[in-house]
């Protein structure tokens, strides 16, 4: 799905494009840039020309900040991708495309407090000071042991 990039983000992208010298240092340790471009400068130019972004691009960025840390020109790709995510959410009114896998997260968020997945604490003494709450990952830990 392609969404319109708002003016504020277009201005930010222009600013980052002007700073980028295309040295590709950021690509050495980035898990996603190589999938989308030969240089971040290409992405920035493309976004400015199209004025649209495919939702997969900003949602492929892990927002890890590696690129920002190594960039000699202080190009902030992490912030830009984060802003583009906000842009996508705003344009889609939060109804993100299903290929992002958001449906299962939404299901979890909606149902994790329902009676279906909830249980009452049995045997909790009224004067207890400490409660052991292992969280939902305890099953995975138990399997590993
Ligand atoms: S490290 Fe910075 S200047 Fe170099 S290509 Fe990446 S974003 Fe551009
Ligand atoms: S913040 Fe995004 S673009 Fe930058 S290195 Fe991490 S995954 Fe790559």
PDB file of C-alpha atoms and ligand atoms in Angstrom:
ATOM      1  CA  UNK A   1       0.000   0.000   0.000  1.00  0.00           C
ATOM      2  CA  UNK A   2       1.338   3.411  -0.925  1.00  0.00           C
ATOM      3  CA  UNK A   3       0.413   6.416   1.168  1.00  0.00           C
ATOM      4  CA  UNK A   4       0.955  10.125   0.594  1.00  0.00           C
ATOM      5  CA  UNK A   5       3.876  11.594   2.472  1.00  0.00           C
ATOM      6  CA  UNK A   6       2.811  14.691   4.341  1.00  0.00           C
ATOM      7  CA  UNK A   7       4.559  18.035   3.839  1.00  0.00           C
ATOM      8  CA  UNK A   8       6.287  17.987   7.190  1.00  0.00           C
ATOM      9  CA  UNK A   9       7.913  14.655   6.374  1.00  0.00           C
ATOM     10  CA  UNK A  10       8.790  15.757   2.862  1.00  0.00           C
ATOM     11  CA  UNK A  11      10.682  18.683   4.351  1.00  0.00           C
ATOM     12  CA  UNK A  12      12.494  16.372   6.761  1.00  0.00           C
ATOM     13  CA  UNK A  13      13.390  13.949   3.969  1.00  0.00           C
ATOM     14  CA  UNK A  14      14.734  16.839   1.901  1.00  0.00           C
ATOM     15  CA  UNK A  15      16.908  17.889   4.832  1.00  0.00           C
ATOM     16  CA  UNK A  16      18.308  14.370   5.269  1.00  0.00           C
ATOM     17  CA  UNK A  17      18.863  14.010   1.525  1.00  0.00           C
ATOM     18  CA  UNK A  18      20.864  17.235   1.432  1.00  0.00           C
ATOM     19  CA  UNK A  19      23.115  15.946   4.215  1.00  0.00           C
ATOM     20  CA  UNK A  20      23.641  12.429   2.810  1.00  0.00           C
ATOM     21  CA  UNK A  21      26.879  11.978   0.825  1.00  0.00           C
ATOM     22  CA  UNK A  22      26.072   8.429  -0.278  1.00  0.00           C
ATOM     23  CA  UNK A  23      29.082   6.896   1.504  1.00  0.00           C
ATOM     24  CA  UNK A  24      26.998   3.812   2.411  1.00  0.00           C
ATOM     25  CA  UNK A  25      28.661   3.396   5.809  1.00  0.00           C
ATOM     26  CA  UNK A  26      25.214   2.923   7.292  1.00  0.00           C
ATOM     27  CA  UNK A  27      24.561  -0.063   5.018  1.00  0.00           C
ATOM     28  CA  UNK A  28      27.368  -2.202   6.457  1.00  0.00           C
ATOM     29  CA  UNK A  29      25.467  -3.193   9.563  1.00  0.00           C
ATOM     30  CA  UNK A  30      21.886  -2.443   8.645  1.00  0.00           C
ATOM     31  CA  UNK A  31      19.578  -5.443   8.359  1.00  0.00           C
ATOM     32  CA  UNK A  32      17.238  -3.818   5.837  1.00  0.00           C
ATOM     33  CA  UNK A  33      18.723  -1.040   3.689  1.00  0.00           C
ATOM     34  CA  UNK A  34      20.385  -3.454   1.225  1.00  0.00           C
ATOM     35  CA  UNK A  35      16.966  -4.978   0.530  1.00  0.00           C
ATOM     36  CA  UNK A  36      15.601  -1.666  -0.665  1.00  0.00           C
ATOM     37  CA  UNK A  37      18.419   0.339  -2.248  1.00  0.00           C
ATOM     38  CA  UNK A  38      21.984   0.709  -3.426  1.00  0.00           C
ATOM     39  CA  UNK A  39      22.338   3.812  -1.298  1.00  0.00           C
ATOM     40  CA  UNK A  40      20.095   5.621   1.203  1.00  0.00           C
ATOM     41  CA  UNK A  41      20.425   8.680  -0.985  1.00  0.00           C
ATOM     42  CA  UNK A  42      18.492   6.772  -3.677  1.00  0.00           C
ATOM     43  CA  UNK A  43      15.659   6.106  -1.215  1.00  0.00           C
ATOM     44  CA  UNK A  44      15.549   9.724  -0.118  1.00  0.00           C
ATOM     45  CA  UNK A  45      15.474  10.966  -3.726  1.00  0.00           C
ATOM     46  CA  UNK A  46      12.832   8.425  -4.655  1.00  0.00           C
ATOM     47  CA  UNK A  47      10.576   9.423  -1.760  1.00  0.00           C
ATOM     48  CA  UNK A  48      10.899  13.087  -2.670  1.00  0.00           C
ATOM     49  CA  UNK A  49      10.091  12.413  -6.318  1.00  0.00           C
ATOM     50  CA  UNK A  50       7.152  10.073  -5.616  1.00  0.00           C
ATOM     51  CA  UNK A  51       5.787  11.919  -2.586  1.00  0.00           C
ATOM     52  CA  UNK A  52       4.434   8.508  -1.591  1.00  0.00           C
ATOM     53  CA  UNK A  53       5.803   5.697   0.520  1.00  0.00           C
ATOM     54  CA  UNK A  54       5.098   1.979   0.472  1.00  0.00           C
ATOM     55  CA  UNK A  55       4.202   0.963   4.030  1.00  0.00           C
ATOM     56  CA  UNK A  56       6.707  -1.905   3.877  1.00  0.00           C
ATOM     57  CA  UNK A  57       9.659   0.491   3.775  1.00  0.00           C
ATOM     58  CA  UNK A  58       9.338   2.219   7.183  1.00  0.00           C
ATOM     59  CA  UNK A  59       8.037  -0.954   8.800  1.00  0.00           C
ATOM     60  CA  UNK A  60      11.106  -2.878   7.618  1.00  0.00           C
ATOM     61  CA  UNK A  61      13.349  -0.559   9.639  1.00  0.00           C
ATOM     62  CA  UNK A  62      14.034  -1.911  13.131  1.00  0.00           C
ATOM     63  CA  UNK A  63      14.610   1.611  14.480  1.00  0.00           C
ATOM     64  CA  UNK A  64      17.847   0.260  15.959  1.00  0.00           C
ATOM     65  CA  UNK A  65      19.740   3.504  15.324  1.00  0.00           C
ATOM     66  CA  UNK A  66      22.889   1.861  13.938  1.00  0.00           C
ATOM     67  CA  UNK A  67      22.788   3.992  10.784  1.00  0.00           C
ATOM     68  CA  UNK A  68      22.428   7.171  12.805  1.00  0.00           C
ATOM     69  CA  UNK A  69      25.337   6.212  15.049  1.00  0.00           C
ATOM     70  CA  UNK A  70      27.799   5.580  12.205  1.00  0.00           C
ATOM     71  CA  UNK A  71      26.731   8.316   9.790  1.00  0.00           C
ATOM     72  CA  UNK A  72      29.453  10.968   9.366  1.00  0.00           C
ATOM     73  CA  UNK A  73      26.855  13.545   8.311  1.00  0.00           C
ATOM     74  CA  UNK A  74      24.299  13.019  11.079  1.00  0.00           C
ATOM     75  CA  UNK A  75      21.665  11.750   8.693  1.00  0.00           C
ATOM     76  CA  UNK A  76      18.891  10.415  10.897  1.00  0.00           C
ATOM     77  CA  UNK A  77      17.340   7.563   8.915  1.00  0.00           C
ATOM     78  CA  UNK A  78      15.907   6.011  12.065  1.00  0.00           C
ATOM     79  CA  UNK A  79      13.914   9.140  12.889  1.00  0.00           C
ATOM     80  CA  UNK A  80      12.826   9.490   9.275  1.00  0.00           C
ATOM     81  CA  UNK A  81      11.511   5.925   9.110  1.00  0.00           C
ATOM     82  CA  UNK A  82       9.763   6.404  12.436  1.00  0.00           C
ATOM     83  CA  UNK A  83       8.096   9.577  11.127  1.00  0.00           C
ATOM     84  CA  UNK A  84       7.037   7.693   8.006  1.00  0.00           C
ATOM     85  CA  UNK A  85       5.451   5.017  10.178  1.00  0.00           C
ATOM     86  CA  UNK A  86       3.456   7.751  11.900  1.00  0.00           C
ATOM     87  CA  UNK A  87       2.546   9.024   8.454  1.00  0.00           C
ATOM     88  CA  UNK A  88       1.263   5.572   7.432  1.00  0.00           C
ATOM     89  CA  UNK A  89      -0.740   5.181  10.660  1.00  0.00           C
ATOM     90  CA  UNK A  90      -2.277   8.596  10.180  1.00  0.00           C
ATOM     91  CA  UNK A  91      -3.217   7.946   6.538  1.00  0.00           C
ATOM     92  CA  UNK A  92      -4.677   4.507   7.247  1.00  0.00           C
ATOM     93  CA  UNK A  93      -6.415   5.674  10.447  1.00  0.00           C
ATOM     94  CA  UNK A  94      -4.521   2.922  12.237  1.00  0.00           C
ATOM     95  CA  UNK A  95      -5.848   0.140  10.006  1.00  0.00           C
ATOM     96  CA  UNK A  96      -2.489  -1.196   8.943  1.00  0.00           C
ATOM     97  CA  UNK A  97      -2.168  -3.610   6.031  1.00  0.00           C
ATOM     98  CA  UNK A  98      -2.427  -7.259   7.074  1.00  0.00           C
ATOM     99  CA  UNK A  99       0.970  -8.194   5.598  1.00  0.00           C
ATOM    100  CA  UNK A 100       2.640  -6.450   8.544  1.00  0.00           C
ATOM    101  CA  UNK A 101       1.352  -9.194  10.841  1.00  0.00           C
ATOM    102  CA  UNK A 102      -0.443  -6.676  13.014  1.00  0.00           C
ATOM    103  CA  UNK A 103      -3.630  -8.727  13.119  1.00  0.00           C
ATOM    104  CA  UNK A 104      -2.223 -11.267  15.567  1.00  0.00           C
ATOM    105  CA  UNK A 105      -0.843  -8.492  17.795  1.00  0.00           C
ATOM    106  CA  UNK A 106      -4.203  -6.760  17.735  1.00  0.00           C
ATOM    107  CA  UNK A 107      -5.882 -10.040  18.650  1.00  0.00           C
ATOM    108  CA  UNK A 108      -3.475 -10.433  21.543  1.00  0.00           C
ATOM    109  CA  UNK A 109      -3.997  -6.851  22.726  1.00  0.00           C
ATOM    110  CA  UNK A 110      -7.750  -7.211  22.553  1.00  0.00           C
ATOM    111  CA  UNK A 111      -8.061 -10.638  24.127  1.00  0.00           C
ATOM    112  CA  UNK A 112      -5.234 -11.048  26.588  1.00  0.00           C
ATOM    113  CA  UNK A 113      -7.390  -9.672  29.407  1.00  0.00           C
ATOM    114  CA  UNK A 114     -10.510 -11.600  28.385  1.00  0.00           C
ATOM    115  CA  UNK A 115     -11.863 -14.506  30.456  1.00  0.00           C
ATOM    116  CA  UNK A 116     -10.537 -16.815  27.768  1.00  0.00           C
ATOM    117  CA  UNK A 117      -6.879 -16.145  28.596  1.00  0.00           C
ATOM    118  CA  UNK A 118      -7.195 -14.985  32.179  1.00  0.00           C
ATOM    119  CA  UNK A 119      -7.317 -16.798  35.441  1.00  0.00           C
ATOM    120  CA  UNK A 120      -7.854 -15.713  38.998  1.00  0.00           C
ATOM    121  CA  UNK A 121      -5.018 -15.998  41.455  1.00  0.00           C
ATOM    122  CA  UNK A 122      -5.804 -18.949  43.660  1.00  0.00           C
ATOM    123  CA  UNK A 123      -4.697 -19.117  47.272  1.00  0.00           C
ATOM    124  CA  UNK A 124      -3.363 -15.582  47.542  1.00  0.00           C
ATOM    125  CA  UNK A 125      -3.170 -14.668  51.216  1.00  0.00           C
ATOM    126  CA  UNK A 126      -4.551 -11.271  52.086  1.00  0.00           C
ATOM    127  CA  UNK A 127      -1.438 -10.306  54.001  1.00  0.00           C
ATOM    128  CA  UNK A 128       1.029 -11.391  51.301  1.00  0.00           C
ATOM    129  CA  UNK A 129       3.753  -8.846  50.555  1.00  0.00           C
ATOM    130  CA  UNK A 130       5.356 -10.584  47.596  1.00  0.00           C
ATOM    131  CA  UNK A 131       3.874 -12.070  44.457  1.00  0.00           C
ATOM    132  CA  UNK A 132       5.780 -14.135  41.910  1.00  0.00           C
ATOM    133  CA  UNK A 133       4.605 -13.124  38.464  1.00  0.00           C
ATOM    134  CA  UNK A 134       6.446 -15.095  35.790  1.00  0.00           C
ATOM    135  CA  UNK A 135       4.628 -13.603  32.804  1.00  0.00           C
ATOM    136  CA  UNK A 136       3.583 -15.445  29.692  1.00  0.00           C
ATOM    137  CA  UNK A 137       7.120 -16.480  28.703  1.00  0.00           C
ATOM    138  CA  UNK A 138       7.470 -18.998  31.547  1.00  0.00           C
ATOM    139  CA  UNK A 139       6.130 -21.784  29.331  1.00  0.00           C
ATOM    140  CA  UNK A 140       8.900 -21.192  26.804  1.00  0.00           C
ATOM    141  CA  UNK A 141      11.496 -21.199  29.574  1.00  0.00           C
ATOM    142  CA  UNK A 142      10.117 -24.431  31.003  1.00  0.00           C
ATOM    143  CA  UNK A 143      10.287 -26.073  27.579  1.00  0.00           C
ATOM    144  CA  UNK A 144      13.929 -25.035  27.201  1.00  0.00           C
ATOM    145  CA  UNK A 145      14.880 -26.567  30.549  1.00  0.00           C
TER     146      UNK A 145
HETATM  147  S1  LIG B   1      26.232   6.871   6.396  1.00  0.00           S
HETATM  148 FE1  LIG B   1      25.031   8.763   6.306  1.00  0.00          FE
HETATM  149  S2  LIG B   1      25.950   9.917   4.641  1.00  0.00           S
HETATM  150 FE2  LIG B   1      26.645   7.824   4.406  1.00  0.00          FE
HETATM  151  S3  LIG B   1      25.133   6.909   3.009  1.00  0.00           S
HETATM  152 FE3  LIG B   1      24.450   6.486   5.091  1.00  0.00          FE
HETATM  153  S4  LIG B   1      23.012   8.138   5.548  1.00  0.00           S
HETATM  154 FE4  LIG B   1      24.223   8.798   3.782  1.00  0.00          FE
HETATM  155  S1  LIG B   2      17.557   2.237  12.226  1.00  0.00           S
HETATM  156 FE1  LIG B   2      16.613   1.225  10.437  1.00  0.00          FE
HETATM  157  S2  LIG B   2      17.760   1.998   8.681  1.00  0.00           S
HETATM  158 FE2  LIG B   2      18.994   2.410  10.515  1.00  0.00          FE
HETATM  159  S3  LIG B   2      20.392   0.652  10.744  1.00  0.00           S
HETATM  160 FE3  LIG B   2      18.567   0.233  11.987  1.00  0.00          FE
HETATM  161  S4  LIG B   2      17.217  -0.931  10.625  1.00  0.00           S
HETATM  162 FE4  LIG B   2      18.737   0.089   9.323  1.00  0.00          FE
END
